[in-house]
Coordinates of C-alpha atoms in Angstrom, one line a residue:
M67 CA -20.1 -3.6 -75.0
G68 CA -18.4 -0.5 -77.1
E69 CA -15.4 -1.5 -78.0
F70 CA -13.4 -3.3 -81.1
G71 CA -10.8 -6.0 -80.5
G72 CA -7.8 -5.8 -82.2
E73 CA -8.3 -8.3 -85.1
R74 CA -10.5 -5.7 -86.4
L75 CA -8.7 -2.5 -85.9
H76 CA -6.2 -4.5 -88.0
S77 CA -8.7 -5.6 -90.6
V78 CA -9.1 -1.9 -91.1
I79 CA -6.0 -1.1 -91.1
I80 CA -5.3 -4.1 -93.8
N81 CA -7.8 -3.4 -95.5
K82 CA -7.0 0.3 -96.5
H83 CA -4.5 -1.2 -98.8
Q84 CA -6.0 -3.8 -100.3
N85 CA -9.3 -2.9 -101.2
R86 CA -9.4 0.6 -101.9
P87 CA -7.8 2.8 -105.0
I88 CA -5.4 5.0 -104.5
I89 CA -6.2 8.6 -104.2
S90 CA -2.6 9.7 -104.5
K91 CA 0.7 9.4 -102.9
S92 CA 1.4 12.6 -100.5
K93 CA -2.2 11.2 -99.4
V94 CA -1.6 7.7 -98.4
Q95 CA 1.8 8.0 -97.4
A96 CA 2.4 8.3 -93.4
S97 CA 3.4 11.6 -92.3
P98 CA 7.1 12.1 -90.3
T99 CA 4.6 12.2 -87.3
M100 CA 2.7 9.8 -87.5
E101 CA 5.7 7.4 -88.3
T102 CA 7.5 8.1 -85.5
H103 CA 4.3 6.9 -83.4
L104 CA 4.2 4.1 -85.5
H105 CA 7.5 2.8 -85.7
E106 CA 9.6 4.1 -82.7
K107 CA 8.4 2.4 -78.9
V108 CA 8.9 5.1 -76.7
H109 CA 8.5 4.6 -73.1
L110 CA 9.6 8.1 -71.7
G111 CA 8.2 8.6 -68.3
T112 CA 7.2 5.3 -67.7
V113 CA 8.0 3.1 -64.9
S114 CA 9.9 0.4 -67.2
A115 CA 12.1 3.4 -68.0
V116 CA 12.9 4.4 -64.6
V117 CA 13.4 0.5 -63.1
S118 CA 15.5 0.0 -66.2
S119 CA 17.6 3.1 -66.3
R120 CA 21.1 2.4 -66.5
T121 CA 24.0 3.0 -64.3
H122 CA 27.4 4.0 -63.3
S123 CA 27.9 2.2 -60.2
R124 CA 26.6 0.1 -58.1
C125 CA 26.0 0.9 -54.0
N126 CA 27.4 -1.9 -52.3
I127 CA 25.7 -2.2 -48.7
C128 CA 22.1 -2.3 -51.4
L129 CA 24.2 -5.2 -53.6
Q130 CA 24.8 -7.3 -49.6
N131 CA 21.6 -6.9 -48.4
K132 CA 18.3 -6.3 -50.8
H133 CA 16.1 -6.5 -47.9
N134 CA 17.7 -3.4 -46.0
S135 CA 19.1 -1.3 -48.1
C136 CA 21.2 1.9 -46.9
Q137 CA 20.4 4.7 -45.7
T138 CA 20.0 6.6 -49.0
V139 CA 17.3 4.1 -50.1
R140 CA 15.4 4.7 -47.3
S141 CA 15.9 8.4 -46.5
R142 CA 14.4 8.6 -50.5
T143 CA 11.1 6.1 -49.2
K144 CA 10.6 8.4 -46.5
Q145 CA 10.6 11.4 -49.1
M146 CA 8.1 9.8 -51.3
K147 CA 5.6 8.8 -48.6
I148 CA 5.7 12.2 -47.8
L149 CA 5.4 13.7 -51.0
I150 CA 2.2 11.3 -51.5
E151 CA 1.2 12.7 -48.1
K152 CA 1.5 16.3 -49.7
K153 CA -0.4 15.1 -53.0
K154 CA 2.0 15.4 -55.3
P155 CA 3.0 12.0 -55.9
H156 CA 4.0 12.8 -60.2
Q157 CA 7.3 14.1 -57.9
V158 CA 8.1 10.3 -56.8
Q159 CA 8.9 8.8 -60.1
S160 CA 12.3 11.4 -60.7
I161 CA 13.0 10.5 -57.4
M162 CA 13.1 7.0 -57.9
K163 CA 14.9 7.5 -61.4
D164 CA 17.8 9.3 -59.6
L165 CA 17.7 6.9 -56.5
I166 CA 18.0 3.9 -59.7
E167 CA 20.8 5.8 -61.5
E168 CA 22.8 6.3 -58.8
G169 CA 23.1 2.8 -58.1
H170 CA 21.0 2.1 -55.1
T171 CA 18.3 -1.0 -55.0
P172 CA 15.3 -0.4 -54.0
T173 CA 13.4 -2.0 -51.3
L174 CA 10.0 -3.5 -51.7
V175 CA 9.0 -1.0 -49.7
T176 CA 10.3 1.3 -51.6
Y177 CA 8.2 -0.4 -54.8
T178 CA 5.1 -0.3 -52.8
T179 CA 5.2 3.4 -52.2
V180 CA 6.0 4.1 -56.2
L181 CA 2.8 1.6 -56.7
A182 CA 1.1 3.8 -54.5
A183 CA 1.6 6.9 -56.5
L184 CA 1.2 5.4 -59.7
T185 CA -1.9 4.7 -58.3
L186 CA -2.9 8.1 -57.5
Q187 CA -2.4 9.6 -60.3
K188 CA -4.2 6.8 -62.3
R189 CA -1.4 5.4 -64.3
F190 CA -2.3 1.9 -64.3
N191 CA -0.7 0.7 -67.5
S192 CA 2.9 1.1 -65.3
I193 CA 2.0 -1.2 -62.8
P194 CA 2.3 -4.4 -64.4
S195 CA 5.6 -3.6 -65.4
L196 CA 6.0 -2.1 -61.5
L197 CA 5.5 -6.2 -60.5
S198 CA 7.6 -7.9 -63.3
K199 CA 10.2 -5.8 -61.9
V200 CA 10.3 -6.7 -58.6
E201 CA 9.7 -10.1 -59.0
S202 CA 13.1 -9.9 -61.2
N203 CA 14.8 -8.6 -58.5
G204 CA 14.4 -12.0 -56.3
L205 CA 12.0 -9.3 -53.3
K206 CA 9.2 -11.4 -52.0
P207 CA 5.6 -9.1 -52.1
D208 CA 4.0 -9.1 -48.4
S209 CA 0.6 -8.7 -48.2
I210 CA 1.4 -4.9 -48.1
F211 CA 2.3 -4.7 -51.8
F212 CA -0.2 -7.4 -52.9
N213 CA -3.4 -5.4 -50.8
A214 CA -1.3 -2.0 -52.9
M215 CA -1.0 -3.8 -56.6
I216 CA -5.2 -5.2 -56.0
N217 CA -6.0 -1.7 -55.2
A218 CA -4.2 -0.7 -58.1
F219 CA -6.9 -2.8 -60.0
S220 CA -9.8 -2.3 -58.2
E221 CA -9.0 1.9 -58.5
S222 CA -8.6 1.0 -62.4
G223 CA -11.9 -0.3 -62.8
N224 CA -10.3 -3.8 -63.6
I225 CA -11.6 -6.1 -61.4
K226 CA -10.7 -9.5 -63.1
E227 CA -7.3 -8.7 -62.7
A228 CA -7.7 -7.6 -59.0
M229 CA -9.0 -10.9 -58.1
K230 CA -6.4 -13.1 -59.8
M231 CA -3.9 -10.2 -57.9
F232 CA -5.9 -11.8 -54.7
K233 CA -5.7 -15.6 -56.2
K234 CA -1.7 -15.1 -56.4
M235 CA -1.8 -13.2 -53.2
K236 CA -3.3 -16.9 -51.1
D237 CA -0.7 -18.7 -53.7
S238 CA 2.2 -17.0 -52.0
G239 CA 1.2 -17.7 -48.9
C240 CA 0.0 -14.3 -48.0
K241 CA -3.1 -14.3 -45.7
P242 CA -5.5 -12.1 -47.2
T243 CA -6.7 -9.0 -44.5
T244 CA -9.6 -6.0 -43.8
S245 CA -7.7 -4.1 -46.1
T246 CA -7.8 -7.2 -48.6
L247 CA -11.7 -7.2 -47.9
N248 CA -12.1 -3.6 -48.5
T249 CA -10.0 -2.9 -51.7
L250 CA -12.2 -6.0 -53.8
I251 CA -15.3 -4.6 -52.8
K252 CA -14.0 -1.0 -53.3
G253 CA -13.0 -2.2 -56.6
L254 CA -17.2 -3.9 -57.0
G255 CA -18.2 -0.6 -56.5
I256 CA -16.8 1.1 -59.2
V257 CA -17.3 -1.5 -61.6
G258 CA -21.3 -0.9 -60.1
K259 CA -22.0 -4.9 -58.6
P260 CA -22.7 -3.9 -55.0
E261 CA -25.1 -6.9 -55.1
E262 CA -22.0 -8.9 -55.4
C263 CA -19.9 -7.3 -52.4
I264 CA -22.3 -9.0 -49.9
K265 CA -21.5 -12.6 -51.3
L266 CA -17.6 -11.7 -51.6
L267 CA -17.5 -10.4 -47.9
E268 CA -19.9 -13.6 -46.4
M269 CA -17.3 -15.7 -48.6
L270 CA -14.1 -13.9 -47.1
T271 CA -15.6 -14.2 -43.1
L272 CA -16.2 -17.7 -43.9
E273 CA -13.5 -19.6 -45.5
E274 CA -10.4 -17.5 -44.4
N275 CA -11.9 -16.3 -41.5
V276 CA -11.8 -12.1 -42.1
K277 CA -13.4 -9.5 -39.9
P278 CA -15.1 -6.9 -41.4
N279 CA -14.9 -3.6 -39.9
D280 CA -17.0 0.0 -40.2
R281 CA -15.1 0.8 -43.6
T282 CA -16.5 -2.7 -45.1
F283 CA -19.9 -1.7 -44.8
N284 CA -19.5 2.0 -45.3
I285 CA -17.7 1.2 -48.8
I286 CA -21.0 -1.1 -49.7
A287 CA -23.3 1.7 -48.8
Q288 CA -21.3 4.1 -50.9
A289 CA -21.5 1.5 -53.7
W290 CA -25.3 1.1 -53.5
C291 CA -25.2 5.3 -52.8
S292 CA -23.5 5.2 -56.0
K293 CA -26.6 3.6 -58.2
K294 CA -28.8 6.0 -56.3
D295 CA -30.6 3.0 -54.1
I296 CA -31.0 4.9 -50.7
A297 CA -32.8 1.9 -49.5
E298 CA -30.4 -0.5 -50.1
A299 CA -27.5 1.8 -48.6
W300 CA -29.9 2.0 -45.4
S301 CA -30.4 -2.1 -45.6
V302 CA -26.5 -2.1 -45.6
V303 CA -26.6 0.0 -42.8
H304 CA -28.7 -2.5 -40.2
K305 CA -27.0 -5.5 -41.7
M306 CA -23.8 -3.8 -40.1
V307 CA -25.5 -3.5 -36.9
D308 CA -25.8 -7.2 -36.9
Y309 CA -22.3 -7.5 -37.3
G310 CA -22.3 -6.0 -33.9
I311 CA -20.4 -2.8 -35.7
K312 CA -21.7 0.2 -34.9
P313 CA -22.8 2.9 -37.9
D314 CA -20.4 6.1 -37.2
V315 CA -20.3 9.7 -38.8
V316 CA -18.5 8.3 -42.5
T317 CA -21.6 5.7 -42.1
Y318 CA -24.4 8.6 -42.4
N319 CA -22.3 11.0 -44.5
T320 CA -22.4 8.8 -47.0
I321 CA -26.1 8.4 -47.1
A322 CA -26.2 12.5 -46.3
Q323 CA -24.4 12.9 -49.7
A324 CA -26.8 10.4 -51.2
Y325 CA -29.9 12.4 -50.7
A326 CA -28.1 15.7 -51.2
L327 CA -27.2 14.4 -54.5
N328 CA -30.6 13.9 -55.4
G329 CA -32.1 16.8 -54.6
D330 CA -33.1 16.2 -51.1
T331 CA -31.0 18.5 -49.1
Y332 CA -33.5 18.5 -46.5
R333 CA -33.4 14.6 -45.7
A334 CA -29.4 15.2 -44.9
E335 CA -30.3 17.6 -42.4
D336 CA -33.0 15.5 -41.3
M337 CA -30.5 12.6 -40.3
I338 CA -28.5 15.4 -38.0
F339 CA -31.5 13.4 -35.0
Q340 CA -30.9 10.4 -36.0
M341 CA -27.0 10.5 -35.7
Q342 CA -27.7 12.5 -32.5
N343 CA -30.0 10.5 -30.6
N344 CA -27.5 7.3 -31.8
K345 CA -24.9 9.4 -29.9
V346 CA -22.8 10.3 -33.4
A347 CA -21.8 13.7 -33.2
P348 CA -22.2 15.2 -37.3
N349 CA -18.7 17.2 -38.4
K350 CA -17.4 19.1 -41.1
R351 CA -17.9 16.8 -43.7
T352 CA -21.6 16.5 -42.3
C353 CA -22.0 20.1 -42.6
G354 CA -20.4 20.9 -45.8
I355 CA -22.8 18.0 -47.6
I356 CA -25.5 20.0 -46.1
V357 CA -24.8 23.4 -47.1
N358 CA -23.2 21.8 -50.6
G359 CA -26.5 20.7 -51.4
Y360 CA -28.7 23.5 -50.5
C361 CA -26.2 25.6 -52.7
R362 CA -26.7 23.0 -55.9
E363 CA -29.9 23.5 -55.5
G364 CA -30.3 27.1 -56.1
N365 CA -31.9 27.9 -51.8
M366 CA -29.1 30.0 -51.2
N367 CA -31.5 30.7 -47.6
E368 CA -31.7 27.6 -46.6
A369 CA -27.2 26.9 -46.9
M370 CA -27.1 30.0 -45.0
R371 CA -30.0 29.8 -42.3
F372 CA -27.5 25.9 -41.7
V373 CA -24.8 27.8 -41.6
Y374 CA -25.8 29.5 -38.6
R375 CA -26.8 26.6 -37.4
M376 CA -23.5 25.1 -37.2
K377 CA -22.3 26.9 -34.1
D378 CA -25.3 25.0 -32.0
L379 CA -24.0 22.1 -33.7
G380 CA -20.8 22.9 -32.0
V381 CA -19.0 22.9 -35.7
L382 CA -17.3 25.9 -37.7
P383 CA -17.2 26.5 -40.7
N384 CA -14.3 25.7 -43.1
D385 CA -13.0 26.6 -46.5
V386 CA -15.6 23.9 -47.8
V387 CA -18.3 25.3 -46.2
F388 CA -17.8 28.9 -47.6
N389 CA -16.5 27.7 -51.1
S390 CA -19.8 26.0 -51.7
L391 CA -21.5 29.6 -50.3
I392 CA -18.7 31.5 -52.4
K393 CA -20.3 29.0 -55.8
G394 CA -23.7 29.3 -54.9
F395 CA -24.1 33.1 -55.2
L396 CA -22.0 33.0 -58.3
D397 CA -24.3 30.8 -59.7
A398 CA -27.2 32.8 -58.7
A399 CA -25.6 36.2 -59.6
D400 CA -25.8 37.5 -55.5
S401 CA -22.8 39.8 -55.3
D402 CA -24.1 40.7 -51.8
G403 CA -24.6 37.5 -51.0
V404 CA -20.9 36.7 -52.0
D405 CA -19.8 40.4 -50.3
E406 CA -21.6 38.5 -47.1
T407 CA -19.3 35.1 -47.2
L408 CA -16.3 36.9 -47.8
E409 CA -16.6 38.8 -44.5
M410 CA -17.8 35.3 -43.1
M411 CA -14.3 34.1 -44.0
E412 CA -12.6 36.9 -42.4
E413 CA -14.8 36.6 -38.9
F414 CA -13.5 33.3 -38.6
G415 CA -10.4 33.6 -40.0
V416 CA -10.9 31.0 -42.5
K417 CA -8.1 31.9 -45.5
P418 CA -8.9 31.3 -49.0
D419 CA -7.4 28.4 -50.3
V420 CA -6.6 27.7 -54.1
I421 CA -10.7 26.2 -54.1
T422 CA -11.7 30.1 -53.2
F423 CA -9.6 31.4 -56.3
S424 CA -10.0 28.6 -58.8
T425 CA -14.0 28.7 -58.1
I426 CA -13.7 33.4 -58.9
M427 CA -11.1 32.1 -61.8
N428 CA -14.0 29.9 -63.2
A429 CA -16.8 32.6 -63.3
W430 CA -14.9 34.9 -65.2
S431 CA -14.0 31.8 -67.4
S432 CA -17.1 31.3 -67.9
V433 CA -18.1 34.5 -69.5
G434 CA -15.0 34.3 -71.7
L435 CA -13.4 37.0 -69.8
M436 CA -9.6 35.5 -69.8
D437 CA -8.0 38.8 -68.3
K438 CA -9.6 38.7 -65.5
C439 CA -9.6 35.5 -64.7
Q440 CA -5.5 35.4 -65.6
D441 CA -5.4 38.5 -63.1
I442 CA -7.3 36.2 -60.0
F443 CA -4.4 33.1 -60.9
D444 CA -1.7 35.5 -60.4
D445 CA -3.4 37.4 -57.4
M446 CA -3.3 33.8 -56.2
I447 CA 0.5 33.2 -56.5
K448 CA 1.3 36.4 -55.0
N449 CA -0.1 35.2 -52.1
G450 CA 1.7 32.1 -51.6
I451 CA -1.1 29.7 -52.7
E452 CA -0.3 27.2 -55.3
P453 CA -2.2 26.4 -58.0
D454 CA -3.5 22.9 -58.4
I455 CA -4.4 20.7 -61.9
H456 CA -7.6 22.1 -61.4
A457 CA -6.7 25.5 -61.6
F458 CA -4.6 24.9 -64.7
G459 CA -7.5 23.2 -66.2
I460 CA -9.9 26.4 -65.7
L461 CA -7.3 28.9 -67.5
A462 CA -6.7 26.3 -70.8
K463 CA -10.2 25.6 -70.6
G464 CA -11.0 29.1 -71.3
Y465 CA -8.3 29.9 -73.4
V466 CA -9.5 27.2 -75.7
R467 CA -12.7 28.4 -75.8
A468 CA -11.8 32.5 -76.4
G469 CA -10.0 30.5 -79.6
E470 CA -6.8 31.5 -77.6
P471 CA -5.1 27.9 -77.9
E472 CA -1.4 29.2 -77.6
K473 CA -1.8 30.7 -74.4
A474 CA -3.7 27.8 -73.4
E475 CA -0.4 25.9 -74.6
A476 CA 1.7 27.9 -73.1
L477 CA 0.6 26.9 -69.5
L478 CA 2.0 23.6 -70.4
Q479 CA 5.3 25.8 -69.4
V480 CA 4.3 26.9 -66.7
M481 CA 2.9 23.8 -65.0
K482 CA 6.4 22.0 -65.8
E483 CA 8.1 25.1 -63.9
S484 CA 5.2 25.0 -60.7
K485 CA 6.1 21.4 -60.8
V486 CA 2.8 20.2 -61.5
S487 CA 2.4 17.6 -64.4
P488 CA 0.0 18.0 -66.8
N489 CA -2.3 15.3 -67.2
V490 CA -4.5 13.5 -70.5
V491 CA -7.7 16.1 -69.6
I492 CA -5.6 19.4 -69.8
F493 CA -3.4 18.4 -73.2
T494 CA -6.8 17.1 -74.7
T495 CA -8.0 20.4 -74.1
V496 CA -5.1 22.6 -75.7
I497 CA -5.4 20.1 -79.0
S498 CA -8.7 21.0 -79.1
G499 CA -8.1 24.2 -79.1
W500 CA -5.6 23.4 -82.2
C501 CA -8.0 21.5 -83.9
S502 CA -10.8 24.0 -83.8
A503 CA -8.4 26.9 -85.2
G504 CA -7.7 24.1 -88.2
K505 CA -3.8 24.4 -87.2
M506 CA -2.7 20.1 -87.0
D507 CA 0.4 20.3 -87.3
Y508 CA 0.1 22.6 -83.3
A509 CA -2.4 19.5 -82.6
M510 CA 0.3 16.9 -83.0
R511 CA 3.2 19.0 -81.7
V512 CA 1.2 19.1 -78.1
F513 CA 0.3 15.0 -78.7
D514 CA 4.5 14.3 -79.2
K515 CA 4.8 16.4 -76.6
M516 CA 2.5 14.6 -74.2
G517 CA 4.3 11.6 -75.0
K518 CA 7.4 12.3 -74.4
I519 CA 7.1 13.3 -70.6
G520 CA 4.9 9.9 -70.4
V521 CA 1.2 11.0 -70.6
S522 CA -1.0 8.8 -72.4
P523 CA -4.1 9.6 -74.6
N524 CA -7.3 8.4 -74.0
L525 CA -10.5 7.7 -76.1
K526 CA -10.9 11.3 -76.1
T527 CA -7.9 12.6 -77.1
F528 CA -8.1 10.0 -80.4
E529 CA -11.6 11.7 -81.6
T530 CA -9.9 15.1 -80.8
L531 CA -7.1 14.5 -83.5
I532 CA -9.4 12.5 -86.1
W533 CA -12.4 15.3 -86.0
G534 CA -9.3 17.9 -86.4
F535 CA -8.4 16.2 -89.5
G536 CA -11.6 15.3 -90.9
E537 CA -12.3 19.3 -90.5
A538 CA -8.9 20.2 -92.1
K539 CA -9.5 17.8 -94.8
Q540 CA -7.5 15.3 -94.0
P541 CA -9.0 12.3 -94.2
W542 CA -6.2 9.7 -94.9
K543 CA -4.1 11.3 -90.9
A544 CA -7.7 10.1 -89.5
E545 CA -7.3 6.9 -90.6
E546 CA -3.8 6.7 -89.9
L547 CA -4.6 7.3 -86.0
L548 CA -6.5 4.2 -85.6
Q549 CA -2.7 2.7 -86.2
V550 CA -1.6 5.0 -84.1
M551 CA -4.7 3.6 -81.5
E552 CA -2.9 0.1 -81.6
E553 CA 0.1 1.4 -81.3
K554 CA -0.8 2.8 -77.7
G555 CA -2.9 0.6 -76.6
V556 CA -6.6 3.0 -77.0
V557 CA -9.2 0.4 -78.5
P558 CA -11.9 3.1 -80.5
Q559 CA -15.6 2.8 -80.1
K560 CA -17.6 2.4 -83.4
N561 CA -17.9 5.8 -83.2
T562 CA -14.5 6.6 -83.2
V563 CA -14.1 4.5 -86.3
E564 CA -17.7 6.5 -87.9
L565 CA -15.5 9.3 -87.2
V566 CA -13.1 8.4 -89.9
A567 CA -15.6 7.8 -92.4
E568 CA -17.3 10.6 -91.9
A569 CA -13.7 12.3 -92.3
W570 CA -13.8 10.3 -95.6
R571 CA -17.5 11.9 -97.0
A572 CA -16.5 15.1 -96.2
I573 CA -14.4 15.1 -99.4
G574 CA -16.6 13.5 -101.1
V575 CA -14.6 10.1 -101.7
T576 CA -17.5 7.5 -100.6
D577 CA -16.3 4.7 -101.3
E578 CA -13.6 4.7 -98.3
A579 CA -16.3 5.8 -95.6
K580 CA -17.7 2.7 -97.5
R581 CA -14.9 0.8 -96.5
I582 CA -14.7 2.2 -93.5
M583 CA -18.0 1.6 -92.2
D584 CA -18.1 -2.1 -94.3
H585 CA -15.7 -3.3 -91.6
V586 CA -17.8 -2.2 -88.5
E587 CA -21.3 -3.7 -89.6
E588 CA -18.9 -7.0 -90.5
D589 CA -18.9 -7.9 -86.3
D590 CA -22.6 -5.8 -85.7
D591 CA -24.1 -9.2 -84.4
N592 CA -20.8 -9.6 -82.0
F593 CA -20.9 -5.8 -81.0
N594 CA -24.4 -6.2 -80.1
E595 CA -24.4 -9.7 -77.8
D596 CA -23.7 -10.4 -74.4
D597 CA -24.3 -7.1 -72.3
G598 CA -26.0 -5.3 -75.0
E599 CA -25.1 -2.6 -77.3
Y600 CA -22.5 0.3 -76.0
D601 CA -23.6 3.7 -77.7
D602 CA -21.6 6.2 -76.2
T603 CA -23.9 8.8 -77.8
V604 CA -26.7 7.6 -75.7
E605 CA -24.0 7.4 -72.2
L606 CA -23.0 11.2 -73.5
G607 CA -26.7 12.1 -73.8
L608 CA -26.2 12.8 -77.5
K609 CA -28.7 11.5 -80.2
K610 CA -27.6 9.5 -82.6
D611 CA -27.6 11.8 -85.3
E612 CA -25.1 13.9 -83.9
M613 CA -21.8 12.1 -83.3
P614 CA -19.3 13.3 -80.4
V615 CA -16.2 14.9 -82.2
N616 CA -14.3 17.0 -79.6
V617 CA -13.7 17.1 -76.1
I618 CA -12.7 19.6 -73.5
N619 CA -13.2 17.9 -70.3
E620 CA -14.9 20.1 -67.3
G621 CA -13.1 20.0 -63.7
N622 CA -14.9 17.0 -62.8
G623 CA -13.6 14.9 -65.3
S624 CA -17.4 15.0 -67.4
P625 CA -16.6 15.3 -71.2
T626 CA -17.8 18.7 -73.0
I627 CA -19.0 17.0 -76.1
K628 CA -20.6 19.5 -79.2
S629 CA -22.1 17.4 -82.3
R630 CA -20.2 17.7 -85.8
S631 CA -22.5 20.7 -87.1
R632 CA -21.4 22.8 -84.1
I633 CA -17.9 24.4 -84.0
V634 CA -16.3 23.0 -80.8
V635 CA -15.0 25.9 -79.3
E636 CA -17.5 29.4 -79.2
R637 CA -15.3 32.5 -80.4
A638 CA -17.5 35.0 -78.5
K639 CA -15.6 37.9 -77.2
F640 CA -17.1 39.8 -74.5
S641 CA -15.7 43.5 -73.4
P642 CA -16.2 44.9 -69.4
E643 CA -18.6 47.5 -71.6
S644 CA -21.0 45.4 -72.7
I645 CA -21.1 42.2 -70.9
S646 CA -23.2 43.8 -68.6
S647 CA -26.1 43.7 -71.4
V648 CA -25.0 40.1 -72.3
A649 CA -27.1 37.3 -71.1
R650 CA -25.0 34.2 -71.5
K651 CA -25.6 30.4 -70.5
S652 CA -22.3 28.6 -70.1
V653 CA -21.6 25.5 -68.4
H654 CA -18.1 25.4 -66.0
S655 CA -17.4 23.4 -63.3
C656 CA -15.2 23.7 -59.7
R657 CA -15.0 20.8 -57.0
F658 CA -18.9 20.7 -56.5
G659 CA -19.6 19.2 -59.9
V660 CA -21.2 21.1 -63.0
K661 CA -24.1 23.5 -63.7
S662 CA -25.4 26.1 -65.0
M663 CA -24.6 29.4 -64.5
S664 CA -26.4 33.0 -66.2
V665 CA -25.2 35.6 -66.3
F666 CA -28.5 38.4 -66.1
H667 CA -28.5 41.7 -67.4
K668 CA -27.2 44.0 -64.9
R669 CA -23.7 43.8 -63.0
V670 CA -22.3 41.9 -60.4
Q671 CA -19.7 42.6 -58.3
V672 CA -17.6 40.7 -56.5
K673 CA -14.8 41.6 -53.7
L674 CA -12.1 39.2 -52.8
Q675 CA -10.5 40.1 -49.8
V676 CA -7.1 38.2 -48.9
S677 CA -6.2 38.4 -45.8
Y678 CA -2.8 37.1 -46.1
Y679 CA 0.2 38.0 -44.3
G680 CA -1.1 40.8 -42.6
H681 CA -1.4 42.1 -46.6
M682 CA -5.1 42.8 -48.2
N683 CA -5.8 42.4 -51.6
I684 CA -9.4 43.6 -53.5
C685 CA -10.5 41.9 -56.7
K686 CA -13.8 42.7 -58.0
L687 CA -15.6 41.1 -60.3
V688 CA -17.9 42.4 -62.7
F689 CA -20.3 40.8 -65.0

């Protein structure tokens, strides 16, 4: 199961003072920074803070009718929905805060919109307080609100709470809908239980007379594909037909994607004949899956062949297709292929987007040439393309790898000015940079900043800090973080506590290390029961004697973990003059996943031609 309960963590903290000799008062005394986290309850940026804001005056119209509030509330709610559609959910909370501070009363629709924004940002910890506020305001949740709540819990992988909300929905007299069924099935897929999906479908069909639709079966097929069981996914398609529902393009795309991810892109392409026989036309998504699949396999000839075949299918290549080709050719260090792709983009009138620029940025970042990476970023902004969280993540990761954490931290201010909210991945990346530099005061400063804007640290954030304090020979501060974790509601894994023990062991205080590990070993039997032992070293692909000590999250959310015997961030510096003679492998990412990129003993030039408002910019990429 991999988690320590609250009692075990509390036991480690309490016995710290009962069972060990005091090294020195200065060492065991909590630092001012730690005391801030241990004794203050700061809720800045959370929904509870937003909905509890004091107001100087109240809107009379809102007071008279909570269900049909004033024009201001309706207008602001509409504005929130537009922001969500524009993929800017992080701006919704500030609108909600202003609305309440101005004395208005949000409607159920407003709360439902905020709930959707929180779910998109994966800020699941704020959701229970939102439900509580809705109920305390005397608003009666409807089926739409309940479905949104169920969706939030399903997205977070908390299927138990999702089912509780489903029961509450029924008890309140709201009838479950097809949307309810689909959301619960999605939750089961997320937690890796596709076999339960059909059972739930049959139960709701029989007991609640809920009718499944094509989306229902597509979600179940996706759940099986996520487990790489394509045979079961096809069986879902057959059951779909039994229910009288015709498979659509999404159905076929789901299975095509599974084939491509499995390295069988040719099977995905073969499905086009089956689609056409069933009168289902392949779309841009279908073609994008196939092109990207061939690119992932390094089969660029097949990728280009299929792009030309797209014309026969009546589908024009879009930015997704071209971005896949650019990344594929970059991975292959093929400058001619990139040039050809960029020329094709211009011919088809497809403008480079944020992903195009980010892909080129990532190529520079991966070889340590951050000046060039920054130049591409600046060009992107000059051409009116707004950088997203992934673009900033590439810059932050690159600066940390280059041993320049101060530049990585400076990006936080740039993000604020760009109205892009940094997430836990960005903050943890910056923190890891300072930890690697041995500047723990700076690392904790970033940690504090993280809390002040309402971004919750995760397990990897704490493990990074614990490792940092261990390297800085300050194990008592590493141990203090266990209590901060308890305050923040982050449950340590076994490996987390082992990091603390290792920090004590590193300065030669083996008694302290033993004290820490004694409490871990007490409950080893419980730790291994039920679902089996959860060993995050295995999950991360490490040997058990290689402890994960730091994290730089890739663009796709996958952590890059390095063993304790190795420095976390490579600080190799390359000059334009020497890079052509260096063969280097580094892991980099973009939307299409993580792959190794080899820079061979040759120069590669890439021209990025950006046609924008009649202007042409040419950027050269030289390895």
